[in-house]
Coordinates of C-alpha atoms and ligand atoms in Angstrom, one line a residue:
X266 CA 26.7 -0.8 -9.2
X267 CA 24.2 -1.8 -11.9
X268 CA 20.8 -3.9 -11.1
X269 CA 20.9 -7.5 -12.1
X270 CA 17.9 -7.8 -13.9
X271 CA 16.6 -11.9 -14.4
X272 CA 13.8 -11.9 -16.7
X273 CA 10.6 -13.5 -15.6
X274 CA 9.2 -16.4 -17.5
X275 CA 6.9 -16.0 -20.7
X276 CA 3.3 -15.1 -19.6
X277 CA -0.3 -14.4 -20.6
X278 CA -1.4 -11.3 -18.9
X279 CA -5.4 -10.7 -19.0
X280 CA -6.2 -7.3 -17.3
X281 CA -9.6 -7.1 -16.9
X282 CA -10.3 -3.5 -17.1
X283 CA -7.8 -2.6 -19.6
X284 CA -8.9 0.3 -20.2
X285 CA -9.5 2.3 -17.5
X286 CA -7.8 4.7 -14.9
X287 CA -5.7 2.0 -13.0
X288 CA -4.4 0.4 -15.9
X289 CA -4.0 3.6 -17.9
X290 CA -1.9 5.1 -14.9
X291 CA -0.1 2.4 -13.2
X292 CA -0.1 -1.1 -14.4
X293 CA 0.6 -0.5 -18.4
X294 CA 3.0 2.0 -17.7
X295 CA 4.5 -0.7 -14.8
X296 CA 5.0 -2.9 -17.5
X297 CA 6.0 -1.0 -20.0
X298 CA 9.1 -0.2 -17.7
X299 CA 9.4 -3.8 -17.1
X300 CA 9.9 -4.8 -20.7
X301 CA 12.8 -1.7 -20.8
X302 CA 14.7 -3.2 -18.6
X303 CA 14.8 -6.5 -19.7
X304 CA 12.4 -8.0 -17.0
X305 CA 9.5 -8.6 -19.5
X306 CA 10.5 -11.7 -22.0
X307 CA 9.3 -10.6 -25.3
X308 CA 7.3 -13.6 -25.5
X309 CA 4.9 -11.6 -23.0
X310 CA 1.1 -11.3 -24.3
X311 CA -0.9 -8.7 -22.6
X312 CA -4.7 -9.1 -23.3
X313 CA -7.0 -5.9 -22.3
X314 CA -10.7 -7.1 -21.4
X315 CA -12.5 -4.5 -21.0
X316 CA -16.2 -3.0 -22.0
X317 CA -15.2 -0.8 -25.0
X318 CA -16.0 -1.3 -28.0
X319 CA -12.8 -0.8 -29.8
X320 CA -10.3 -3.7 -31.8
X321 CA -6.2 -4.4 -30.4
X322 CA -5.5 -1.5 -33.0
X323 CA -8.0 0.7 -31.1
X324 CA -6.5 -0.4 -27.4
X325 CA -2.8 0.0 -28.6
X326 CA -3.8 3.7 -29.7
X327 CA -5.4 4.2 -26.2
X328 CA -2.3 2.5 -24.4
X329 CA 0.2 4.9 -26.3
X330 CA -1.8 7.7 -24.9
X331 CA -1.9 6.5 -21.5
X332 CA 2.2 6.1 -21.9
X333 CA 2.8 9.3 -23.1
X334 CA 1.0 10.4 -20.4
X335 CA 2.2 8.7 -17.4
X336 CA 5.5 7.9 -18.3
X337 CA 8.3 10.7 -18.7
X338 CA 9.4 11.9 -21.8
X339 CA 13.3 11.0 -21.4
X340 CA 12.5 7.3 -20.1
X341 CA 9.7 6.9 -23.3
X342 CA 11.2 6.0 -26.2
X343 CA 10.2 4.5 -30.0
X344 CA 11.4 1.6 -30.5
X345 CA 10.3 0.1 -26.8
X346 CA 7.0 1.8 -27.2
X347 CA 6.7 -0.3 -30.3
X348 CA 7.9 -3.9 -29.0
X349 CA 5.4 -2.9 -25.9
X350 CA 2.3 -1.8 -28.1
X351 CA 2.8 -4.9 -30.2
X352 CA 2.9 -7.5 -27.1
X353 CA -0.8 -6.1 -26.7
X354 CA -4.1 -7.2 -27.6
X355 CA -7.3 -7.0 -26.8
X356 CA -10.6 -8.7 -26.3
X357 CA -14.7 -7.2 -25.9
X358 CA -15.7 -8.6 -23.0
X359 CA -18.3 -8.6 -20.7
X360 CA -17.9 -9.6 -16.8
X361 CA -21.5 -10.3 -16.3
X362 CA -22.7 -11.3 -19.8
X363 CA -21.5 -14.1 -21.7
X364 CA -19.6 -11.9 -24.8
X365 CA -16.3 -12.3 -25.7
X366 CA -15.4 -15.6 -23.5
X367 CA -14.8 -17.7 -26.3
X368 CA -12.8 -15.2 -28.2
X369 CA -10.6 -14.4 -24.6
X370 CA -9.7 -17.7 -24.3
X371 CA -8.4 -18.2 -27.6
X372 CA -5.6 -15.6 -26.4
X373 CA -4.2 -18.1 -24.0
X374 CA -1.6 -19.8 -25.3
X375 CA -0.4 -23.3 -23.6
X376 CA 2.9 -23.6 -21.6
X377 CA 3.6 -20.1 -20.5
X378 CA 2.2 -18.4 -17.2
X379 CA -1.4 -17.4 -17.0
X380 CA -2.4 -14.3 -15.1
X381 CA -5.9 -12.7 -14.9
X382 CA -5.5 -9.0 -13.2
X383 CA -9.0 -8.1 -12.0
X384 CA -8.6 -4.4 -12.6
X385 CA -12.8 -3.5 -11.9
X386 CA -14.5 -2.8 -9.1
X387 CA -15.0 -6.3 -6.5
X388 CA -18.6 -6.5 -7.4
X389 CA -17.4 -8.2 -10.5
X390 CA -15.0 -10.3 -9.2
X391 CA -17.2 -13.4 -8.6
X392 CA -18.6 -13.3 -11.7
X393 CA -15.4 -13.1 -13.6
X394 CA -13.5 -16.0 -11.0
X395 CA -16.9 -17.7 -12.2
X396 CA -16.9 -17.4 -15.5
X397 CA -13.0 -17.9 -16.2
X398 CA -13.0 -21.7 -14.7
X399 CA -16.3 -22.6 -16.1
X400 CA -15.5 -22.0 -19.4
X401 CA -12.0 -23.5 -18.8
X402 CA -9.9 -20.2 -19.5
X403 CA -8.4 -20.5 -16.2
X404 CA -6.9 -24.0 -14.5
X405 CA -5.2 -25.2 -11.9
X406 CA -2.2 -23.0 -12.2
X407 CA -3.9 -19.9 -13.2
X408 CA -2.9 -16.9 -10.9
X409 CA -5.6 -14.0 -10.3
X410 CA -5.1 -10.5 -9.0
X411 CA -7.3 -8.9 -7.4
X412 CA -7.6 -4.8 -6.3
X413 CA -8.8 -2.9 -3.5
X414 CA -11.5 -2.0 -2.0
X415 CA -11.7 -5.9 -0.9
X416 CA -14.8 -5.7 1.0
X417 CA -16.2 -2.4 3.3
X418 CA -16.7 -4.8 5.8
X419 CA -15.7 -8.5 7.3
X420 CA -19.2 -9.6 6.0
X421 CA -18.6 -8.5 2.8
X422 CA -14.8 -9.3 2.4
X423 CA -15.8 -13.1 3.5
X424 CA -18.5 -12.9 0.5
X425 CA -15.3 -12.3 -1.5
X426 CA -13.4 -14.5 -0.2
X427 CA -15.9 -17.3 -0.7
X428 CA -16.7 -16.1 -4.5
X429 CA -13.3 -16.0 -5.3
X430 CA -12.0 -19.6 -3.6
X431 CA -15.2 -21.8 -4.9
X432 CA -13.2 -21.3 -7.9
X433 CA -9.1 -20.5 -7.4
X434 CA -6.9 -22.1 -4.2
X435 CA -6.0 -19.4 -2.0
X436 CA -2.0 -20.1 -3.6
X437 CA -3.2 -18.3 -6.9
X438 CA -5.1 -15.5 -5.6
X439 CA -2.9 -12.1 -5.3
X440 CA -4.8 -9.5 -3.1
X441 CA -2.8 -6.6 -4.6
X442 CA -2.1 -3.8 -1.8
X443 CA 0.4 -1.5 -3.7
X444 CA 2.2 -0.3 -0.3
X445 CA 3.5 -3.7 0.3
X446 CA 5.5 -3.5 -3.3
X447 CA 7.4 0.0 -2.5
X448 CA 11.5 -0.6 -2.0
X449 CA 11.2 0.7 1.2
X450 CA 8.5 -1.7 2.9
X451 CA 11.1 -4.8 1.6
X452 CA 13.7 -2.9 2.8
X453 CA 12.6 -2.5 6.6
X454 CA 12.6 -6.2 6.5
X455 CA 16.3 -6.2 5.4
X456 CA 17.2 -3.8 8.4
X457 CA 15.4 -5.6 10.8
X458 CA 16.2 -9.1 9.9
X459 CA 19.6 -8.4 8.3
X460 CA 21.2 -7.1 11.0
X461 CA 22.2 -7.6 14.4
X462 CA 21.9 -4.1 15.3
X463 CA 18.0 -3.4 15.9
X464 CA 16.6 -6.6 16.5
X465 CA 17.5 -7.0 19.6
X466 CA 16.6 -3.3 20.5
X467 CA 12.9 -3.8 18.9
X468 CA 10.5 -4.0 21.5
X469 CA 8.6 -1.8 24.5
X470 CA 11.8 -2.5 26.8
X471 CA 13.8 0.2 24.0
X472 CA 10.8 1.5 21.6
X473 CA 9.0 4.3 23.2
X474 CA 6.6 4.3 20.4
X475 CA 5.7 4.3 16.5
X476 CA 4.4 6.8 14.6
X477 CA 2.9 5.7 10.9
X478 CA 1.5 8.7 8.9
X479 CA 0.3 8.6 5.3
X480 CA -0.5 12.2 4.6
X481 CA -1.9 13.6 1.0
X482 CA -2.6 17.1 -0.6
X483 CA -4.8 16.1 -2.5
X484 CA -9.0 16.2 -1.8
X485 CA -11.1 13.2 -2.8
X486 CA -11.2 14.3 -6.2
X487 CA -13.8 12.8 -8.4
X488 CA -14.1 9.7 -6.1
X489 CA -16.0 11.8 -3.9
X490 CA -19.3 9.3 -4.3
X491 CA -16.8 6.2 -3.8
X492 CA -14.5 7.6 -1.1
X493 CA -17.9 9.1 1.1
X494 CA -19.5 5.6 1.9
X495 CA -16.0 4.9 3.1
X496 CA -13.8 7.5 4.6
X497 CA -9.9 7.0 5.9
X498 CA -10.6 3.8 8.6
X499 CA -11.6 1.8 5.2
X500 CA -10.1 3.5 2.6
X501 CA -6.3 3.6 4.5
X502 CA -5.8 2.6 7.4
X503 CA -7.6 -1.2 7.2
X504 CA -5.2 -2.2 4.4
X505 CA -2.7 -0.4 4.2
X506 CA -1.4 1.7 7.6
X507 CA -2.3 -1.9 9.1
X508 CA 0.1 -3.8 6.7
X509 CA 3.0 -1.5 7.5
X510 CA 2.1 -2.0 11.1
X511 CA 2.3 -5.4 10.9
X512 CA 5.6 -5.6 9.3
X513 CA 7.2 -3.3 12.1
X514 CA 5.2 -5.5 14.8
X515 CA 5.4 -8.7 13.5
X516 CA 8.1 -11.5 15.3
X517 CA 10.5 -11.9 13.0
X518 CA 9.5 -15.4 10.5
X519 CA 11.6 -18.6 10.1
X520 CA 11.8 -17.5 6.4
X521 CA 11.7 -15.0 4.2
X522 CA 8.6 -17.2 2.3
X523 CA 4.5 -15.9 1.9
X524 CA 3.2 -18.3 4.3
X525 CA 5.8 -17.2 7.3
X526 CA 5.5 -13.8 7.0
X527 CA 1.9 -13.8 6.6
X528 CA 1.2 -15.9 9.3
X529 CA 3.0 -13.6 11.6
X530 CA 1.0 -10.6 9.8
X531 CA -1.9 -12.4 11.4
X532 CA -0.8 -12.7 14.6
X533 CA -0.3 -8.9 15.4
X534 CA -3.4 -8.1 13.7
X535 CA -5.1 -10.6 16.2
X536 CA -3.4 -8.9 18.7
X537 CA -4.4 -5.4 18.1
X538 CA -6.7 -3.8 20.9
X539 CA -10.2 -2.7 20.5
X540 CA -9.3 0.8 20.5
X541 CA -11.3 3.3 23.2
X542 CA -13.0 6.5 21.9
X543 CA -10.4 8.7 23.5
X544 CA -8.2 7.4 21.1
X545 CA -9.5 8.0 17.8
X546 CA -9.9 11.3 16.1
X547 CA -11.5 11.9 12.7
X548 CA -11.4 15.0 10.8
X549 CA -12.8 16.3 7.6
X550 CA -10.7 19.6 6.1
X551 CA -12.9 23.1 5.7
X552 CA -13.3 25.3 2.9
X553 CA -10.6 27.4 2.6
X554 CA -8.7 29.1 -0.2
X555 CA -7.1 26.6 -1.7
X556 CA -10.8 24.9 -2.7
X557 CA -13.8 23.7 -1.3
X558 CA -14.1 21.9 1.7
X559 CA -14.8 18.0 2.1
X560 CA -18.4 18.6 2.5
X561 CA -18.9 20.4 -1.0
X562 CA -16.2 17.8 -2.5
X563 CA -18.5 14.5 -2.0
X564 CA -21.8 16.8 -2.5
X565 CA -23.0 15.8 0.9
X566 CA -23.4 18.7 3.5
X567 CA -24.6 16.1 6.5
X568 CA -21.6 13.6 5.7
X569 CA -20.0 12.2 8.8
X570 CA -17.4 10.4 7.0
X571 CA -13.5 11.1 8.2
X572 CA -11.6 12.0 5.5
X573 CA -8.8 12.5 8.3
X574 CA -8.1 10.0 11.2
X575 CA -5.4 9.6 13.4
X576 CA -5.6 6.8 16.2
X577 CA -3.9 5.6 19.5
X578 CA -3.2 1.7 19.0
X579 CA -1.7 -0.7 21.2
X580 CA -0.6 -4.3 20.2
X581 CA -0.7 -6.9 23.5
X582 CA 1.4 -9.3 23.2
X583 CA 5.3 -9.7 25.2
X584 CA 7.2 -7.6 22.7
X585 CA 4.8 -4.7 22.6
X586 CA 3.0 -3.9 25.3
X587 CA 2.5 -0.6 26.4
X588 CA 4.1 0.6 23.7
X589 CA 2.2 3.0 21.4
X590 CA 1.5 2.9 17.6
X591 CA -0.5 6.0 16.8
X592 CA -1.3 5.9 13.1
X593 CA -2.2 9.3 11.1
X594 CA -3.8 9.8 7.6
X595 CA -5.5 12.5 6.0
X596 CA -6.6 14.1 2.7
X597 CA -5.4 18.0 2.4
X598 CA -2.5 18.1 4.5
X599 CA 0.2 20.5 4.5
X600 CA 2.5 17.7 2.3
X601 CA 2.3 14.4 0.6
X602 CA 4.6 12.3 3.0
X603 CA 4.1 8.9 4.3
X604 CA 6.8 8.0 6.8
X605 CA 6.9 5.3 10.0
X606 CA 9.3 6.4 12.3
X607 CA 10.4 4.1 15.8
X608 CA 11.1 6.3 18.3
X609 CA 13.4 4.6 21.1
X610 CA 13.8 5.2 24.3
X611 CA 15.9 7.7 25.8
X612 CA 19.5 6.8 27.3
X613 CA 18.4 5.7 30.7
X614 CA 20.6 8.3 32.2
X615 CA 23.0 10.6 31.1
X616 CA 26.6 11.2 32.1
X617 CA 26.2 15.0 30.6
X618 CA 24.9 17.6 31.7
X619 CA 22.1 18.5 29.3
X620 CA 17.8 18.4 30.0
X621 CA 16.7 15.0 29.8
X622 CA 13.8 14.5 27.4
X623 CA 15.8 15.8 24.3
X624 CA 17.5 12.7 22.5
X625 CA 16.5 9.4 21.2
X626 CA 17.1 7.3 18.1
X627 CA 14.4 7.7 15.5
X628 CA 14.8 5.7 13.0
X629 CA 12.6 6.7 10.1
X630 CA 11.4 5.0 7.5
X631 CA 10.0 7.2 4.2
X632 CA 7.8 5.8 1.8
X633 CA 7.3 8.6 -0.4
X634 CA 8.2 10.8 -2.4
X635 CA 12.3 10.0 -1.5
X636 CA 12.0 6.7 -0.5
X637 CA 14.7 5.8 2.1
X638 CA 15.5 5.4 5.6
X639 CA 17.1 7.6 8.3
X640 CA 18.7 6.7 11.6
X641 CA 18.7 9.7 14.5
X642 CA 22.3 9.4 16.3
X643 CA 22.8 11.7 19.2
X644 CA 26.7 13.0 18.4
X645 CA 28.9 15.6 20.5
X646 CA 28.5 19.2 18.5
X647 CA 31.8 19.8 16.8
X648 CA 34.0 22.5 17.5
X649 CA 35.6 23.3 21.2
X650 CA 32.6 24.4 22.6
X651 CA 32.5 21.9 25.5
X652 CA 30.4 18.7 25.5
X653 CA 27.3 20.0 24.1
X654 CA 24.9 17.1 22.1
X655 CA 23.5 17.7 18.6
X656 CA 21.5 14.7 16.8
X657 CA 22.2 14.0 12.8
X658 CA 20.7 11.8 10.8
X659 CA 23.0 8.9 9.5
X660 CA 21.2 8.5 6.2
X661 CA 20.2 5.1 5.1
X662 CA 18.8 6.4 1.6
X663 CA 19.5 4.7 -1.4
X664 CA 20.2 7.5 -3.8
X665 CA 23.6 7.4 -1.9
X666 CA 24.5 4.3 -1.0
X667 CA 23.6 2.8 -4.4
X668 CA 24.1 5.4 -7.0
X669 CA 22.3 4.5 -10.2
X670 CA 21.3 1.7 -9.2
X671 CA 18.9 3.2 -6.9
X672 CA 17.7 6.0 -9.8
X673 CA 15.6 2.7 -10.8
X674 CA 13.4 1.8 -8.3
X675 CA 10.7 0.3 -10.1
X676 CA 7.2 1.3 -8.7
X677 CA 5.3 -0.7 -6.3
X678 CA 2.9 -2.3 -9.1
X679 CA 5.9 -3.6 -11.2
X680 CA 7.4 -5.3 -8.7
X681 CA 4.2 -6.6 -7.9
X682 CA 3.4 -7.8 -11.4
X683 CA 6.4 -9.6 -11.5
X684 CA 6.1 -11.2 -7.9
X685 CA 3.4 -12.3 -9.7
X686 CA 4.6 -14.2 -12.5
X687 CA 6.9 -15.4 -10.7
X688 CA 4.1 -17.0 -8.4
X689 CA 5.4 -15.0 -5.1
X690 CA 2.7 -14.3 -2.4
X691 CA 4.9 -12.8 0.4
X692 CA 3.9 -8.7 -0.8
X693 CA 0.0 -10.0 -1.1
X694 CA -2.4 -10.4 1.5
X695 CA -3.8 -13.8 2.5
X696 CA -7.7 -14.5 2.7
X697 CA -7.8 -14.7 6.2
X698 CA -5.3 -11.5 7.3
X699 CA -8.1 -9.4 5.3
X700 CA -10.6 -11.0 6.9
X701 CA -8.6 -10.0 10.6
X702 CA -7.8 -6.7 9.7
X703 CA -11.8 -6.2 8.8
X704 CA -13.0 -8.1 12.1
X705 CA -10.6 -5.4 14.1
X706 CA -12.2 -2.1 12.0
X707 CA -15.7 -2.9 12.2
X708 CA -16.1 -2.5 15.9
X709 CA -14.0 0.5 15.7
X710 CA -16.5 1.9 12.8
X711 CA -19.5 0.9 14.7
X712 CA -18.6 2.6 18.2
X713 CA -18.3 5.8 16.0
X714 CA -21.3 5.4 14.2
X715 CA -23.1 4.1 17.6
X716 CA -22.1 7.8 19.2
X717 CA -23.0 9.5 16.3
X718 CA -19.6 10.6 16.2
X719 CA -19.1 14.1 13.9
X720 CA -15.6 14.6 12.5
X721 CA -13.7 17.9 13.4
X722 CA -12.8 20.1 10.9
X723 CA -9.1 21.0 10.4
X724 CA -7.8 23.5 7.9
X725 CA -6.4 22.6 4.5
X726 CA -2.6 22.5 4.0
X727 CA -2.9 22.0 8.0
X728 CA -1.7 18.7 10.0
X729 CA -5.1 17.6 10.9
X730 CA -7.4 19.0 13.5
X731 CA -5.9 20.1 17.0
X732 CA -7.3 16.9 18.9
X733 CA -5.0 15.1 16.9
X734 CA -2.1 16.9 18.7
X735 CA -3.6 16.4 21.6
X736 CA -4.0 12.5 21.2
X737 CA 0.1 12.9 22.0
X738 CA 0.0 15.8 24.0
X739 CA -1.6 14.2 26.2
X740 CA 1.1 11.1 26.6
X741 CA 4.0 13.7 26.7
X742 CA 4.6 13.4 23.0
X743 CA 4.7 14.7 19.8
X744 CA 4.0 13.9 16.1
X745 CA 6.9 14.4 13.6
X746 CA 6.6 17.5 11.2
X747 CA 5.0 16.1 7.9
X748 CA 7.3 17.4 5.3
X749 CA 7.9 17.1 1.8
Ligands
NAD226 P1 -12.4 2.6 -14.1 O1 -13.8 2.9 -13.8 O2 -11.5 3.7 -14.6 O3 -12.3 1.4 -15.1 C1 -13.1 0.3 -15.0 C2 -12.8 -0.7 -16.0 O4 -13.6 -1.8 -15.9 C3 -13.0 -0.2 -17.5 O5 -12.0 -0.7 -18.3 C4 -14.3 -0.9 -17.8 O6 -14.5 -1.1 -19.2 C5 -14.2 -2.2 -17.1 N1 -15.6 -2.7 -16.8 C6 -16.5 -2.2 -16.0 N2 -17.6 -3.0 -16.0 C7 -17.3 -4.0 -16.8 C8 -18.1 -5.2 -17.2 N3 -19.3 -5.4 -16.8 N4 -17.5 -6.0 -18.1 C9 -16.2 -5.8 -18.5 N5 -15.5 -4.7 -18.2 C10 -16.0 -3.9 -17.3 O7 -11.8 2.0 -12.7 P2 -10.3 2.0 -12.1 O8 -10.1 3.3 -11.5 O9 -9.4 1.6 -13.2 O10 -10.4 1.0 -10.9 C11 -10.5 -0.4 -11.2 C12 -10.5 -1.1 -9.8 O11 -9.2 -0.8 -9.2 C13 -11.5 -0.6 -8.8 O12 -11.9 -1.7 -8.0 C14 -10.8 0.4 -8.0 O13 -11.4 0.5 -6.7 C15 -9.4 -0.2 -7.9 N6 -8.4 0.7 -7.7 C16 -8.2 1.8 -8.5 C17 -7.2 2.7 -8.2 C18 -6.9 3.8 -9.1 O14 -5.9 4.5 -8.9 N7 -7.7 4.1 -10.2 C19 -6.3 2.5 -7.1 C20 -6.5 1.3 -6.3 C21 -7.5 0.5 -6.6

């Protein structure tokens, strides 16, 4: 089966921040695959706006490094690199000042799609919202993208908000989170909306509970100044763990359309409870022999900030109450593996005669690395060994099913760009579900902070500290093995 691939129209693409470590890594490489496969139009401008001081020739030269880099040797080659490098140009800018408007705005060509990709940190995107409709670079039908962190708190994500719509509608602002744009996130909404089979069976009368982890090997890196002022419950689980949950929780829309599923988004969000100390646990990993600890990583040894947290969360409305969610993320773990699993219930009796307490449906959703889904069937164990049960997993994943079709998933960014151009909000998150999801954490943050809360420490290449366990334990359950 090959991929239909329906080119998007011509556009202006301005990335503000051309030239540093997002765009290098994701979104120039994103496109660069884009154009590959025919999804770029070779009328496509791309405009880096960015602080250096270097000329288009200078930008292309950095860009080529950055795709040699980040793109695999047997998927680069010449003669795209070329058409890509030459789609490029670039313009001095800067966000604050008043240099290099006059000359960005001469890149905008009329009749084709105009996109301005705020790739900087949000304390530059007022000025820049400001600055492109003042000086008329940006209309009516501009789109603008903007990245995360989008506010540490609701205060500040409303001062967003407001900076960014006293100048663009709230139908051309994209609020980029990158989990919403993986294959898999689109495809739980195919399962569950596509079919009559799980529907039905998706609510607290059938779903014992849900289980959402995001676990990485990796420490904070050099972010360690950035990621200490704000720790897991900002960095991962306000944005992005919510978002998943809200896809798995959310009733299911009159259409597949942005303002449908986001209003529904908002509804679980504004259902979510407050969630009680007993439930939360926060971790930071210790020193061990893989590396320094988290307290030597962000060069502060009295840090309180949870660089692991895992938290008991219920949802109250008809379909899901008193039915779980716990939600797990953590830097260090023992694999990089982010997975959402539904757990049903247990056959309400059974006709064999085997321990209650040992089968139920899982149906497990992967979001990397091997994206794909798995469905936990309870079958009889082959052979003639009497009526003994065994569970398999009927495997959903695409490599599979779809052959090479499925060897080119495009990243979450690419699809995003070009849900983007093609002026599609549904994967991007509305003004006022940012401004929910933020009005749920900051109670959460301040009880912490209010008890002086200090995070356990768990062991690197672990799962987390032991209360983590124990925040299932203690319902009669148990986390899933985090593997690779
Ligand atoms: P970076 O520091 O590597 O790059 C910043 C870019 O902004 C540079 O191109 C710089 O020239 C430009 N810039 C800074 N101040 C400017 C000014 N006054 N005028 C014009 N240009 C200016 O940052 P990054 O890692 O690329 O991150 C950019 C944004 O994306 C940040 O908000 C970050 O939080 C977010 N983000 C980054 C990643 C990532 O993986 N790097 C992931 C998610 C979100």
């Amino acid at each position: 089966m090959v991929a239909r691939i329906i080119p998007v129209d011509p556009f202006d693409l301005v990335i503000f921040g051309g030239t540093g470590d997002l765009a290098r890594r994701k979104i120039l490489p994103g496109l660069y695959r884009r154009l590959a496969d025919g999804q770029m139009p070779p009328e496509a401008r791309v405009v880096g706006a960015a602080r250096s001081e270097i000329d288009d020739a200078g930008f292309r030269e950095l860009v080529r490094e950055a795709l040699v880099e980040f793109i695999p040797d047997d998927v680069l080659d010449a003669e795209t690199m070329d058409r890509f490098l030459a789609l490029l140009h670039y313009v001095q800018i800067d966000a604050v000042g008043e240099t290099g408007w006059n000359e960005l705005k001469q890149q905008m060509r009329p009749g084709v799609v105009h996109v301005f990709y705020f790739s900087v940190g949000p304390s530059l995107f007022g000025p820049i919202a400001e600055r492109l409709k003042h000086r008329g670079i940006a209309d009516s039908d501009s789109r603008i993208v903007v990245e995360k962190p989008f506010g540490k708190d609701l205060a500040s994500a409303r001062e967003l908000n407001e900076s960014l719509a006293c100048h663009f509608d709230e139908t051309q602002i994209y609020r980029i989170d990158h989990y919403l744009g993986k294959e898999t996130v689109q495809n739980l909404m195919a399962v569950r909306f596509g079919n009559m089979l799980f529907e039905p069976l998706w609510n607290s009368q059938y779903v014992d509970h849900i289980q959402i982890t995001v676990a990485e090997t990796v420490g904070v890196g050099g972010r360690g100044e950035y990621y200490d002022r704000s720790g897991a419950m900002r960095d991962m689980v306000q944005n992005h763990l919510l978002q998943l949950l809200c896809l798995i929780a959310m009733e299911p829309p009159a259409r597949y359309d942005s303002d449908a599923v986001r209003d529904e988004k908002l509804k679980v969000i504004r259902a979510l409870d407050a969630v009680a100390p007993d439930d939360i646990v926060r971790g930071q990993y210790a020193e061990g022999p893989d590396g320094p600890g988290y307290l030597e990583d962000v060069g502060n040894p009295r840090s309180r900030t949870e660089c692991f947290l895992a938290m008991r969360l219920g949802v109250s409305n008809w379909r899901w109450a008193g039915t779980p969610f716990y939600l797990r993320t953590g830097k260090r773990l023992k694999a990089r593996a982010s997975e959402i699993a539904i757990v049903f219930k247990e056959a309400p009796h059974s006709i064999f005669d085997v321990p209650r307490g040992r089968h139920s449906n899982i149906l497990s959703i992967r979001l990397q690395p091997n994206e794909g889904m798995q469905l936990g069937v309870t079958i009889k164990e082959p052979g003639p060994g009497g009526m003994r049960l065994i569970d398999v997993p009927l495997d959903m994943s695409f490599a599979e099913a779809l052959g090479e079709q499925a060897e080119d998933i495009p990243d979450a960014y690419e699809r995003l760009i070009m849900d983007v151009i093609r002026g599609n909000q549904t994967l991007f998150m509305r003004g006022d579900e940012v401004e929910a999801a933020w009005a749920w954490t900051d109670p959460v943050i301040a009880g912490w902070e209010a008890r002086g809360h200090v995070p356990s420490r768990y062991d690197q290449g672990s799962s987390g500290p032991d209360d983590a366990l124990m925040l299932l334990h203690r319902d009669g359950r148990r986390w899933r093995e985090i593997r690779p």
